């Protein structure tokens, strides 16, 4: 299972940015996908997640009302629409997925490479 994250970059405070994460490989069933982030000198923190069957969404309080996570079931892709970004949103964002792959008896957690988001004033 591979996760490819893309869409990071430089954005001005108050602006918008969209991150996407595509899952590929021998995936039998996706349980959920989401995003975490880590800023310099800080621990990794949860940002948002979406479940695959019900499309339920979950957000960190710090991004609630500003970020929207969605999923494309057919493309096995999750996207994070970031709006009204703040300086404190600057971080490396990591894609995360919990899936059942071919040959597995239970779901496992996978991580994609990080994508840098830098918010400028």
PDB file of C-alpha atoms in Angstrom:
ATOM      1  CA  UNK A   1       0.000   0.000   0.000  1.00  0.00           C
ATOM      2  CA  UNK A   2       1.354   3.382  -0.965  1.00  0.00           C
ATOM      3  CA  UNK A   3       0.060   6.819  -0.059  1.00  0.00           C
ATOM      4  CA  UNK A   4       0.982   9.758  -2.237  1.00  0.00           C
ATOM      5  CA  UNK A   5       0.354  13.195  -0.833  1.00  0.00           C
ATOM      6  CA  UNK A   6       0.417  16.332  -2.922  1.00  0.00           C
ATOM      7  CA  UNK A   7      -0.773  19.883  -2.946  1.00  0.00           C
ATOM      8  CA  UNK A   8       1.375  21.528  -0.315  1.00  0.00           C
ATOM      9  CA  UNK A   9       3.112  24.832  -0.827  1.00  0.00           C
ATOM     10  CA  UNK A  10       3.270  28.447   0.192  1.00  0.00           C
ATOM     11  CA  UNK A  11       0.082  30.341   0.966  1.00  0.00           C
ATOM     12  CA  UNK A  12      -0.662  33.698   2.511  1.00  0.00           C
ATOM     13  CA  UNK A  13      -2.504  33.945   5.771  1.00  0.00           C
ATOM     14  CA  UNK A  14      -6.223  34.008   5.110  1.00  0.00           C
ATOM     15  CA  UNK A  15      -5.808  32.115   1.859  1.00  0.00           C
ATOM     16  CA  UNK A  16      -6.713  28.605   0.805  1.00  0.00           C
ATOM     17  CA  UNK A  17      -4.855  25.458  -0.108  1.00  0.00           C
ATOM     18  CA  UNK A  18      -5.914  21.949  -1.009  1.00  0.00           C
ATOM     19  CA  UNK A  19      -4.058  18.789  -0.069  1.00  0.00           C
ATOM     20  CA  UNK A  20      -4.819  15.414  -1.566  1.00  0.00           C
ATOM     21  CA  UNK A  21      -3.736  11.903  -0.735  1.00  0.00           C
ATOM     22  CA  UNK A  22      -4.091   8.986  -3.111  1.00  0.00           C
ATOM     23  CA  UNK A  23      -3.918   5.426  -1.844  1.00  0.00           C
ATOM     24  CA  UNK A  24      -2.780   2.672  -4.176  1.00  0.00           C
ATOM     25  CA  UNK A  25      -1.728  -0.953  -4.004  1.00  0.00           C
ATOM     26  CA  UNK A  26      -3.540  -4.143  -3.165  1.00  0.00           C
ATOM     27  CA  UNK A  27      -6.249  -2.551  -1.072  1.00  0.00           C
ATOM     28  CA  UNK A  28      -9.274  -4.647  -0.256  1.00  0.00           C
ATOM     29  CA  UNK A  29     -11.031  -2.243   2.030  1.00  0.00           C
ATOM     30  CA  UNK A  30     -10.372   1.285   3.257  1.00  0.00           C
ATOM     31  CA  UNK A  31     -11.555   2.147   6.749  1.00  0.00           C
ATOM     32  CA  UNK A  32     -10.524   5.750   6.973  1.00  0.00           C
ATOM     33  CA  UNK A  33      -8.046   8.323   5.715  1.00  0.00           C
ATOM     34  CA  UNK A  34      -6.837  11.453   7.349  1.00  0.00           C
ATOM     35  CA  UNK A  35      -4.190  14.046   7.915  1.00  0.00           C
ATOM     36  CA  UNK A  36      -1.741  14.760  10.683  1.00  0.00           C
ATOM     37  CA  UNK A  37       0.766  17.565  10.880  1.00  0.00           C
ATOM     38  CA  UNK A  38       4.004  18.371  12.614  1.00  0.00           C
ATOM     39  CA  UNK A  39       5.458  21.821  13.041  1.00  0.00           C
ATOM     40  CA  UNK A  40       9.141  22.369  13.898  1.00  0.00           C
ATOM     41  CA  UNK A  41       9.809  21.629  17.537  1.00  0.00           C
ATOM     42  CA  UNK A  42       6.314  20.279  18.116  1.00  0.00           C
ATOM     43  CA  UNK A  43       4.793  16.853  18.312  1.00  0.00           C
ATOM     44  CA  UNK A  44       2.741  15.419  15.516  1.00  0.00           C
ATOM     45  CA  UNK A  45      -0.941  16.245  15.906  1.00  0.00           C
ATOM     46  CA  UNK A  46      -4.177  15.034  14.407  1.00  0.00           C
ATOM     47  CA  UNK A  47      -5.817  17.368  11.884  1.00  0.00           C
ATOM     48  CA  UNK A  48      -8.771  15.620  10.261  1.00  0.00           C
ATOM     49  CA  UNK A  49     -10.091  12.221   9.225  1.00  0.00           C
ATOM     50  CA  UNK A  50     -12.907  10.770   7.148  1.00  0.00           C
ATOM     51  CA  UNK A  51     -14.392   7.297   7.336  1.00  0.00           C
ATOM     52  CA  UNK A  52     -14.897   5.441   4.118  1.00  0.00           C
ATOM     53  CA  UNK A  53     -18.264   3.752   4.472  1.00  0.00           C
ATOM     54  CA  UNK A  54     -20.239   6.528   6.180  1.00  0.00           C
ATOM     55  CA  UNK A  55     -18.072   9.512   5.183  1.00  0.00           C
ATOM     56  CA  UNK A  56     -18.122  10.701   8.786  1.00  0.00           C
ATOM     57  CA  UNK A  57     -15.632  13.475   9.403  1.00  0.00           C
ATOM     58  CA  UNK A  58     -13.549  14.408  12.415  1.00  0.00           C
ATOM     59  CA  UNK A  59     -11.517  17.538  13.025  1.00  0.00           C
ATOM     60  CA  UNK A  60      -9.090  18.953  15.503  1.00  0.00           C
ATOM     61  CA  UNK A  61     -10.563  21.919  17.330  1.00  0.00           C
ATOM     62  CA  UNK A  62      -7.843  24.142  15.897  1.00  0.00           C
ATOM     63  CA  UNK A  63      -9.049  23.603  12.318  1.00  0.00           C
ATOM     64  CA  UNK A  64     -12.763  23.070  12.813  1.00  0.00           C
ATOM     65  CA  UNK A  65     -14.751  25.448  10.646  1.00  0.00           C
ATOM     66  CA  UNK A  66     -11.762  26.225   8.425  1.00  0.00           C
ATOM     67  CA  UNK A  67     -10.678  22.860   7.019  1.00  0.00           C
ATOM     68  CA  UNK A  68     -12.869  20.366   5.201  1.00  0.00           C
ATOM     69  CA  UNK A  69     -11.903  16.773   4.553  1.00  0.00           C
ATOM     70  CA  UNK A  70     -13.594  14.734   1.853  1.00  0.00           C
ATOM     71  CA  UNK A  71     -13.079  11.433   0.140  1.00  0.00           C
ATOM     72  CA  UNK A  72     -13.440  10.068  -3.354  1.00  0.00           C
ATOM     73  CA  UNK A  73     -14.357   6.449  -2.941  1.00  0.00           C
ATOM     74  CA  UNK A  74     -13.735   5.513  -6.569  1.00  0.00           C
ATOM     75  CA  UNK A  75     -10.272   7.064  -6.646  1.00  0.00           C
ATOM     76  CA  UNK A  76      -9.356   6.030  -3.109  1.00  0.00           C
ATOM     77  CA  UNK A  77      -8.368   9.604  -2.445  1.00  0.00           C
ATOM     78  CA  UNK A  78      -8.886  11.915   0.482  1.00  0.00           C
ATOM     79  CA  UNK A  79      -8.585  15.680   0.173  1.00  0.00           C
ATOM     80  CA  UNK A  80      -8.172  18.401   2.740  1.00  0.00           C
ATOM     81  CA  UNK A  81      -9.472  21.805   1.732  1.00  0.00           C
ATOM     82  CA  UNK A  82      -7.784  24.399   3.908  1.00  0.00           C
ATOM     83  CA  UNK A  83      -9.424  27.804   4.121  1.00  0.00           C
ATOM     84  CA  UNK A  84      -8.636  30.930   6.091  1.00  0.00           C
ATOM     85  CA  UNK A  85      -5.235  29.494   6.909  1.00  0.00           C
ATOM     86  CA  UNK A  86      -3.277  30.891   9.814  1.00  0.00           C
ATOM     87  CA  UNK A  87       0.430  31.189  10.507  1.00  0.00           C
ATOM     88  CA  UNK A  88       0.122  28.370  13.018  1.00  0.00           C
ATOM     89  CA  UNK A  89      -1.089  26.031  10.265  1.00  0.00           C
ATOM     90  CA  UNK A  90       2.457  25.919   8.886  1.00  0.00           C
ATOM     91  CA  UNK A  91       3.718  22.378   9.233  1.00  0.00           C
ATOM     92  CA  UNK A  92       4.550  19.215   7.387  1.00  0.00           C
ATOM     93  CA  UNK A  93       1.281  17.452   6.694  1.00  0.00           C
ATOM     94  CA  UNK A  94       1.203  13.666   6.636  1.00  0.00           C
ATOM     95  CA  UNK A  95      -1.423  11.519   5.014  1.00  0.00           C
ATOM     96  CA  UNK A  96      -2.661   8.559   7.011  1.00  0.00           C
ATOM     97  CA  UNK A  97      -4.829   5.612   6.013  1.00  0.00           C
ATOM     98  CA  UNK A  98      -6.217   2.544   7.736  1.00  0.00           C
ATOM     99  CA  UNK A  99      -6.824  -0.167   5.179  1.00  0.00           C
ATOM    100  CA  UNK A 100      -7.080  -3.905   4.745  1.00  0.00           C
ATOM    101  CA  UNK A 101      -4.660  -5.026   2.077  1.00  0.00           C
ATOM    102  CA  UNK A 102      -4.505  -8.296   0.189  1.00  0.00           C
ATOM    103  CA  UNK A 103      -3.167 -11.012   2.438  1.00  0.00           C
ATOM    104  CA  UNK A 104      -3.923  -9.147   5.645  1.00  0.00           C
ATOM    105  CA  UNK A 105      -6.406 -10.447   8.180  1.00  0.00           C
ATOM    106  CA  UNK A 106      -6.927  -7.077   9.779  1.00  0.00           C
ATOM    107  CA  UNK A 107      -6.606  -3.406   8.989  1.00  0.00           C
ATOM    108  CA  UNK A 108      -3.221  -1.713   9.209  1.00  0.00           C
ATOM    109  CA  UNK A 109      -2.188   1.895   9.379  1.00  0.00           C
ATOM    110  CA  UNK A 110      -0.106   3.412   6.610  1.00  0.00           C
ATOM    111  CA  UNK A 111       1.614   6.761   6.261  1.00  0.00           C
ATOM    112  CA  UNK A 112       2.479   8.818   3.246  1.00  0.00           C
ATOM    113  CA  UNK A 113       5.386  11.153   2.790  1.00  0.00           C
ATOM    114  CA  UNK A 114       4.930  14.578   4.267  1.00  0.00           C
ATOM    115  CA  UNK A 115       4.041  17.637   2.268  1.00  0.00           C
ATOM    116  CA  UNK A 116       5.111  21.054   3.466  1.00  0.00           C
ATOM    117  CA  UNK A 117       2.546  23.786   4.044  1.00  0.00           C
ATOM    118  CA  UNK A 118       3.967  27.217   4.767  1.00  0.00           C
ATOM    119  CA  UNK A 119       1.698  30.111   5.668  1.00  0.00           C
ATOM    120  CA  UNK A 120       3.182  33.569   5.234  1.00  0.00           C
ATOM    121  CA  UNK A 121       2.002  36.808   6.765  1.00  0.00           C
TER     122      UNK A 121
END
